[in-house]
mmCIF file of C-alpha atoms and ligand atoms in Angstrom:
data_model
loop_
_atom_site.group_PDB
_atom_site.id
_atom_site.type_symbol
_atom_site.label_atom_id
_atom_site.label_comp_id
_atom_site.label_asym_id
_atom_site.label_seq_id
_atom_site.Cartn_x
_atom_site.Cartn_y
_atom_site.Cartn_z
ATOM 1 C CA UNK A 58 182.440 69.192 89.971
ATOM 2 C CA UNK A 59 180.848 71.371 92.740
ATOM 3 C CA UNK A 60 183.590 73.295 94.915
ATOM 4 C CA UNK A 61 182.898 74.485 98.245
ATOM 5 C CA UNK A 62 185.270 77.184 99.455
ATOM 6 C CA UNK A 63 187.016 77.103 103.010
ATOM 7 C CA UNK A 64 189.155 80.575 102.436
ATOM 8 C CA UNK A 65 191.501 80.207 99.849
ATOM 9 C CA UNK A 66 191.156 76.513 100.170
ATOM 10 C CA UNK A 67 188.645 74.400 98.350
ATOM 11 C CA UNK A 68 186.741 71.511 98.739
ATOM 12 C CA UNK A 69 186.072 69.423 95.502
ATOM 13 C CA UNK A 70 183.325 67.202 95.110
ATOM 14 C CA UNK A 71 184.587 64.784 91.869
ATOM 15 C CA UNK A 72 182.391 61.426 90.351
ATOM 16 C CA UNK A 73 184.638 59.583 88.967
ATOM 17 C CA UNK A 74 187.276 56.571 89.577
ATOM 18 C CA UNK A 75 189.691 57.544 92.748
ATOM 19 C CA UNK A 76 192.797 55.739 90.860
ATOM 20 C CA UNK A 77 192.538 58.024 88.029
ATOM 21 C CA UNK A 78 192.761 61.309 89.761
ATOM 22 C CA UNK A 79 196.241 62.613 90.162
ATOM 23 C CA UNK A 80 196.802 64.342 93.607
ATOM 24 C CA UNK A 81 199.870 63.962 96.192
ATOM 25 C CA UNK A 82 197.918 61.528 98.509
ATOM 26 C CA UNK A 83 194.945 59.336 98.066
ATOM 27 C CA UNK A 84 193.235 58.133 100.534
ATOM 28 C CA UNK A 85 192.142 54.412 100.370
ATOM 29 C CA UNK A 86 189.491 52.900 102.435
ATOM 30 C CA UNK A 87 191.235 49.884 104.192
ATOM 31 C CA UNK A 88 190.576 47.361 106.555
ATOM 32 C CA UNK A 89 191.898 46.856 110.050
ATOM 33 C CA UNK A 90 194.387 44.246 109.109
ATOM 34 C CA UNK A 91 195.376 46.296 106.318
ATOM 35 C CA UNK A 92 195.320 42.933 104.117
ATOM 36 C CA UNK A 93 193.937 44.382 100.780
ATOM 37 C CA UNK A 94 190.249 43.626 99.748
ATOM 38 C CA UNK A 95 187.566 44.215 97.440
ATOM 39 C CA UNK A 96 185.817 47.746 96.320
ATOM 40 C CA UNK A 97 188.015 50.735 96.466
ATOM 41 C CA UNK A 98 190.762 49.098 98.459
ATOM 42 C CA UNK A 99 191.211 46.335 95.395
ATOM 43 C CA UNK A 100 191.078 48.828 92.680
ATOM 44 C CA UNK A 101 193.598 50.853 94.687
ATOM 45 C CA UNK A 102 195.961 47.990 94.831
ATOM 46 C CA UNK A 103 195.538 46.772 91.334
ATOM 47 C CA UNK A 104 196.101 49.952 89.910
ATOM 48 C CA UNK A 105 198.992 51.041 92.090
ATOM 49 C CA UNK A 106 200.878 47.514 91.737
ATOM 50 C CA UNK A 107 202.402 45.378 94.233
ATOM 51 C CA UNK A 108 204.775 47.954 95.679
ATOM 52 C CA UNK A 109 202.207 49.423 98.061
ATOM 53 C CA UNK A 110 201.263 45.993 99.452
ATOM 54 C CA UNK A 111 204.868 45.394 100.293
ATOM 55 C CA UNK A 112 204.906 48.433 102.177
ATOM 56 C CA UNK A 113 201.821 47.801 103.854
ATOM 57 C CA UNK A 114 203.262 44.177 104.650
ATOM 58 C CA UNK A 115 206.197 45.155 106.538
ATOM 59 C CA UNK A 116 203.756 48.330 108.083
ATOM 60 C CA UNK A 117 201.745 45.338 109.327
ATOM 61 C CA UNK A 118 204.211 43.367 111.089
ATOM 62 C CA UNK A 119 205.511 46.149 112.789
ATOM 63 C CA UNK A 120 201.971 47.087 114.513
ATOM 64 C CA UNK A 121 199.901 44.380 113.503
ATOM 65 C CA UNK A 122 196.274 46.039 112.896
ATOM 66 C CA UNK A 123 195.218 49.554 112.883
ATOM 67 C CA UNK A 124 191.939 50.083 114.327
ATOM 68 C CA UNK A 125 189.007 51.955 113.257
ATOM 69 C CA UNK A 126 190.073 55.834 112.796
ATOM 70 C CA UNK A 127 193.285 55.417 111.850
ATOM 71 C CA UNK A 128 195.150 55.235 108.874
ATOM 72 C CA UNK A 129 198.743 54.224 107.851
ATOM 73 C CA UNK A 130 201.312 56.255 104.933
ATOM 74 C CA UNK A 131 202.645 53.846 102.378
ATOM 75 C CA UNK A 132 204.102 54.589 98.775
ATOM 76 C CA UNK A 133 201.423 55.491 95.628
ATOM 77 C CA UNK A 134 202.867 52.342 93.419
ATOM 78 C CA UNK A 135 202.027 53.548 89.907
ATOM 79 C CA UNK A 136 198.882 55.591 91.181
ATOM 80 C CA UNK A 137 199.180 59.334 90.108
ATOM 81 C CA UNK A 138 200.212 60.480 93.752
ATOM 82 C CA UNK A 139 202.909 60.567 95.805
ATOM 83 C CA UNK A 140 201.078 58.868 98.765
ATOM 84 C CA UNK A 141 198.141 56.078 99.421
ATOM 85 C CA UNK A 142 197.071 56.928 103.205
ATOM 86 C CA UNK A 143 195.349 53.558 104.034
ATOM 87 C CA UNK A 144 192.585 55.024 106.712
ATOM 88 C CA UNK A 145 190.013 52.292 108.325
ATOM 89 C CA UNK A 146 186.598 52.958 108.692
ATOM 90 C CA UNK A 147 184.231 51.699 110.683
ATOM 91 C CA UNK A 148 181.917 48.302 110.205
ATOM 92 C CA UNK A 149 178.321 50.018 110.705
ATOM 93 C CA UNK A 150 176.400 48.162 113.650
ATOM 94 C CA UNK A 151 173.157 50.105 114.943
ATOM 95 C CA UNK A 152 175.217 53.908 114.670
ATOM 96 C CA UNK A 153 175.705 53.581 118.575
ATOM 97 C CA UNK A 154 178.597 52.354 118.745
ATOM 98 C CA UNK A 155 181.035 55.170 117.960
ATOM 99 C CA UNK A 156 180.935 55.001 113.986
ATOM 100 C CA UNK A 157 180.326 58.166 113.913
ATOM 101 C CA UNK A 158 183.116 59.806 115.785
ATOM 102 C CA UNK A 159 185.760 56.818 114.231
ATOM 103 C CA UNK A 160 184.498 57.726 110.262
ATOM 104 C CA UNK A 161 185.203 61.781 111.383
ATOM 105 C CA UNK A 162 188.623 60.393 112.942
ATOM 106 C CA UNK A 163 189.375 58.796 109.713
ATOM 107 C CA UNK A 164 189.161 62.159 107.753
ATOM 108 C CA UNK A 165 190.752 64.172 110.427
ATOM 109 C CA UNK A 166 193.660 61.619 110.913
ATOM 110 C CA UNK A 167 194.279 62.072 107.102
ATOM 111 C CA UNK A 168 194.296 65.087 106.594
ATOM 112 C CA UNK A 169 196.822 65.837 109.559
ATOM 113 C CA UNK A 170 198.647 62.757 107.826
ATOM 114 C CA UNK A 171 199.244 65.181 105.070
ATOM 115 C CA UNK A 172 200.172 68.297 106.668
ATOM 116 C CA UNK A 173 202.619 66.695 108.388
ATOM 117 C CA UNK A 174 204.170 65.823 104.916
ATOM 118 C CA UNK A 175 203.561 69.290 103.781
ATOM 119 C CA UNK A 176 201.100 68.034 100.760
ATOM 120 C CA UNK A 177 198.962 70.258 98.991
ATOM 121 C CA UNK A 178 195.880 67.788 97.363
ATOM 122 C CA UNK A 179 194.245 64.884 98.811
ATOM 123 C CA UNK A 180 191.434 62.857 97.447
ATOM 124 C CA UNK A 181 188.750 60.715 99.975
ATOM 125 C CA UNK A 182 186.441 58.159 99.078
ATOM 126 C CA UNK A 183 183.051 57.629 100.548
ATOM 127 C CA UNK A 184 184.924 55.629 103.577
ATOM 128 C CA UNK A 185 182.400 52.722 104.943
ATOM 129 C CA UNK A 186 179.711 53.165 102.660
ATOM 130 C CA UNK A 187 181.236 50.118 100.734
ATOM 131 C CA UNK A 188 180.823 46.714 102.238
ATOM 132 C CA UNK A 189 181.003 48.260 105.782
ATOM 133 C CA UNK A 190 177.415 49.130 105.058
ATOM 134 C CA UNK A 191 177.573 53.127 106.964
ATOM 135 C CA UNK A 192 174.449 54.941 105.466
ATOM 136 C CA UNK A 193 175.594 56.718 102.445
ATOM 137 C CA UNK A 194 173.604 60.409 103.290
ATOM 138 C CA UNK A 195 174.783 60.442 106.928
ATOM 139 C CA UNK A 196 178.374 59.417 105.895
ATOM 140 C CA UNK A 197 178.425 61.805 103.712
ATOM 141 C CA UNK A 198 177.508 64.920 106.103
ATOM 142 C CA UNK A 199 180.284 63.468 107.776
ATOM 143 C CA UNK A 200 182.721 63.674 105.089
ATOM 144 C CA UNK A 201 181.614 67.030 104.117
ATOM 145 C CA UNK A 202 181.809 68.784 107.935
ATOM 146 C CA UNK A 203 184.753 66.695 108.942
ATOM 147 C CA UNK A 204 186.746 68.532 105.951
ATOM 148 C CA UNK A 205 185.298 72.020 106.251
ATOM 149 C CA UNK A 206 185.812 72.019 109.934
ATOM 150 C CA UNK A 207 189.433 70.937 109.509
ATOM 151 C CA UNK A 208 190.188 73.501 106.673
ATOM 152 C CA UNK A 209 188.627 76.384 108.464
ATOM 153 C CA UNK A 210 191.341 75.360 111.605
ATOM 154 C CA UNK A 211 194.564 74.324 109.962
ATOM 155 C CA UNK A 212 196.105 77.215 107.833
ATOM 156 C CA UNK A 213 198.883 75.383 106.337
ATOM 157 C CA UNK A 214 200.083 73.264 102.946
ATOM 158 C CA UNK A 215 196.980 71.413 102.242
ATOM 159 C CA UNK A 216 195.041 74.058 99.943
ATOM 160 C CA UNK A 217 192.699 71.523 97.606
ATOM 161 C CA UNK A 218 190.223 68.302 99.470
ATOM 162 C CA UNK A 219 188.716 66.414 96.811
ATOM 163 C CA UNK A 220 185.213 64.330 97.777
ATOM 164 C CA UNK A 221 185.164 61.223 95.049
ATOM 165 C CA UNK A 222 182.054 59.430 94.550
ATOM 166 C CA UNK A 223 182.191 56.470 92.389
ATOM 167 C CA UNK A 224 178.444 56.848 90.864
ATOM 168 C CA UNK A 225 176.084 60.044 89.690
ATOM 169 C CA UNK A 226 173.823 58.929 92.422
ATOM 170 C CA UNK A 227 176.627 59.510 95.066
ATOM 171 C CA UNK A 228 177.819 62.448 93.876
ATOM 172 C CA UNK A 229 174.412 64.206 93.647
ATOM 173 C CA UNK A 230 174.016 63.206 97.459
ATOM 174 C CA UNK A 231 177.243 64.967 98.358
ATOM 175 C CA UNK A 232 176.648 67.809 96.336
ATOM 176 C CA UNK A 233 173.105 68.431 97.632
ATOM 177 C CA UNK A 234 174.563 68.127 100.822
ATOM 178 C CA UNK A 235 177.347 70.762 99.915
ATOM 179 C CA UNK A 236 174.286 73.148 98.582
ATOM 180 C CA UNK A 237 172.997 73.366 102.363
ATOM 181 C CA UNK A 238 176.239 73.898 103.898
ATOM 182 C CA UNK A 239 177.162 76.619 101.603
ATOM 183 C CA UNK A 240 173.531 78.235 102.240
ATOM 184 C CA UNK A 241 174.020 77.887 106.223
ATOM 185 C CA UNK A 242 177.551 79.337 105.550
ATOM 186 C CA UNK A 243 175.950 82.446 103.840
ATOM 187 C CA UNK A 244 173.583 83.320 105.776
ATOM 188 C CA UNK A 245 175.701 82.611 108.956
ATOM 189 C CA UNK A 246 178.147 85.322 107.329
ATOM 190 C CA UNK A 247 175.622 87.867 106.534
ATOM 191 C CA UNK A 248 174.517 87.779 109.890
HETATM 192 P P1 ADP B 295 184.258 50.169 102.858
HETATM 193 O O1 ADP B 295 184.729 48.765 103.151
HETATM 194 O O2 ADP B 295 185.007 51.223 103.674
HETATM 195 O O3 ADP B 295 182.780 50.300 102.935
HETATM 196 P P2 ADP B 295 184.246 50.040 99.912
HETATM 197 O O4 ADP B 295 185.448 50.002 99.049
HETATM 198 O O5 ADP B 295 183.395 48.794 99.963
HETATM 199 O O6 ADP B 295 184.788 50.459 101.378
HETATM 200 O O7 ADP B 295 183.334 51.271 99.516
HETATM 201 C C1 ADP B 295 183.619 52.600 99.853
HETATM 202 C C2 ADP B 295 183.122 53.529 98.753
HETATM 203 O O8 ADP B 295 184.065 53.531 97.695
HETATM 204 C C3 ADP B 295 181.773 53.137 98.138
HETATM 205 O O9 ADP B 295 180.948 54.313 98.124
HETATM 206 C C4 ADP B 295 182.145 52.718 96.711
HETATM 207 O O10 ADP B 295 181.119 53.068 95.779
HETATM 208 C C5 ADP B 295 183.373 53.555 96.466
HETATM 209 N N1 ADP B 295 184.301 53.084 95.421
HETATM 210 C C6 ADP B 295 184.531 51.820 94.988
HETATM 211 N N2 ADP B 295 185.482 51.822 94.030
HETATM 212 C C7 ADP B 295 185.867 53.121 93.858
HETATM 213 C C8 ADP B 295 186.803 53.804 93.002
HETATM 214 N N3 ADP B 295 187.563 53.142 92.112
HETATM 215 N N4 ADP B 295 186.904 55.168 93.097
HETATM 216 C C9 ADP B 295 186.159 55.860 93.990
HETATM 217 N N5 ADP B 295 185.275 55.287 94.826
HETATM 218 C C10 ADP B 295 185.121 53.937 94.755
#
């Protein structure tokens, strides 16, 4: 695990399976018609049981689809959380098309998801890098400035952001990512 620190808060960068983590919300990476699917979304559902799709089903005939940058609340099922935040990324096209500011709406909307429930942990997987095909290395400088920027803005319940990549490879992207923010933080505190 490589932590990068945001004042007393921390930023967590964790390999490993998203469904096994306990934490008070996880974040699932959903699609716009919030219908269940395959990669993290499936393993979400299957894990969690049917109760979260229920939730999701009536969610869903209320608004019909959330769009790229959102997210919804529904119940954890059996997941080890209190919360599955179902946030939808976007489908990468040529990068011109606003993925970029809809994957850094995704984190934001989250995380402001869970202060307003007054929840302390969160965990994020790589949103879009999936099927939706966004390139994993700028994704991930996305992930990683979305979440510092937020924490350094919002004092308040959520204290602990963890980063879960599902592979070695992944997580040595984020955390060589991490290394340069944390040197640019550094040195832009020493001057
Ligand atoms: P998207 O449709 O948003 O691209 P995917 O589920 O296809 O979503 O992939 C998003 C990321 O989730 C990928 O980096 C994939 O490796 C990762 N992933 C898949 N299963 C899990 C899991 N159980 N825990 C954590 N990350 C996972």
């Amino acid at each position: 695990m490589f932590v990068l620190n945001a004042g007393s808060r921390e930023l967590q960068l964790v390999e490993g399976d998203i469904t096994k983590i306990a934490v008070d919300a996880i974040v699932n990476a959903a699609n716009s018609h919030l219908a269940g699917g395959g990669g993290v979304d499936g393993a979400i559902h299957a894990a969690g049981g049917p109760e979260i799709m229920s939730e999701l089903s009536a969610i869903r005939q209320r608004i019909g689809r959330c769009p790229a940058g959102g997210a919804v609340a529904t119940n954890a099922g059996r997941l080890p959380a209190k919360f599955v935040f179902h946030a939808v990324g976007p489908i990468y096209g040529d990068g011109k098309a606003g993925e970029a500011a809809q994957l850094e709406s995704c984190y934001r909307t989250c995380l402001n998801m869970a202060a307003e429930r007054k929840i302390e942990t969160i965990s994020f997987p790589s949103i879009s890098t999936g099927a939706y095909g966004y390139p994993f290395h700028d994704a991930s400088l996305i992930a990683l400035q979305t979440v510092m920027a937020w924490l350094k803005a919002h004092a308040g319940p959520v204290s602990v952001v963890k980063l879960v990549q599902f592979s070695a490879s992944d997580h040595r992207v984020y955390c060589n990512l991490a290394r340069k923010i944390q040197s640019s933080l550094a040195s832009g505190a020493s001057s």
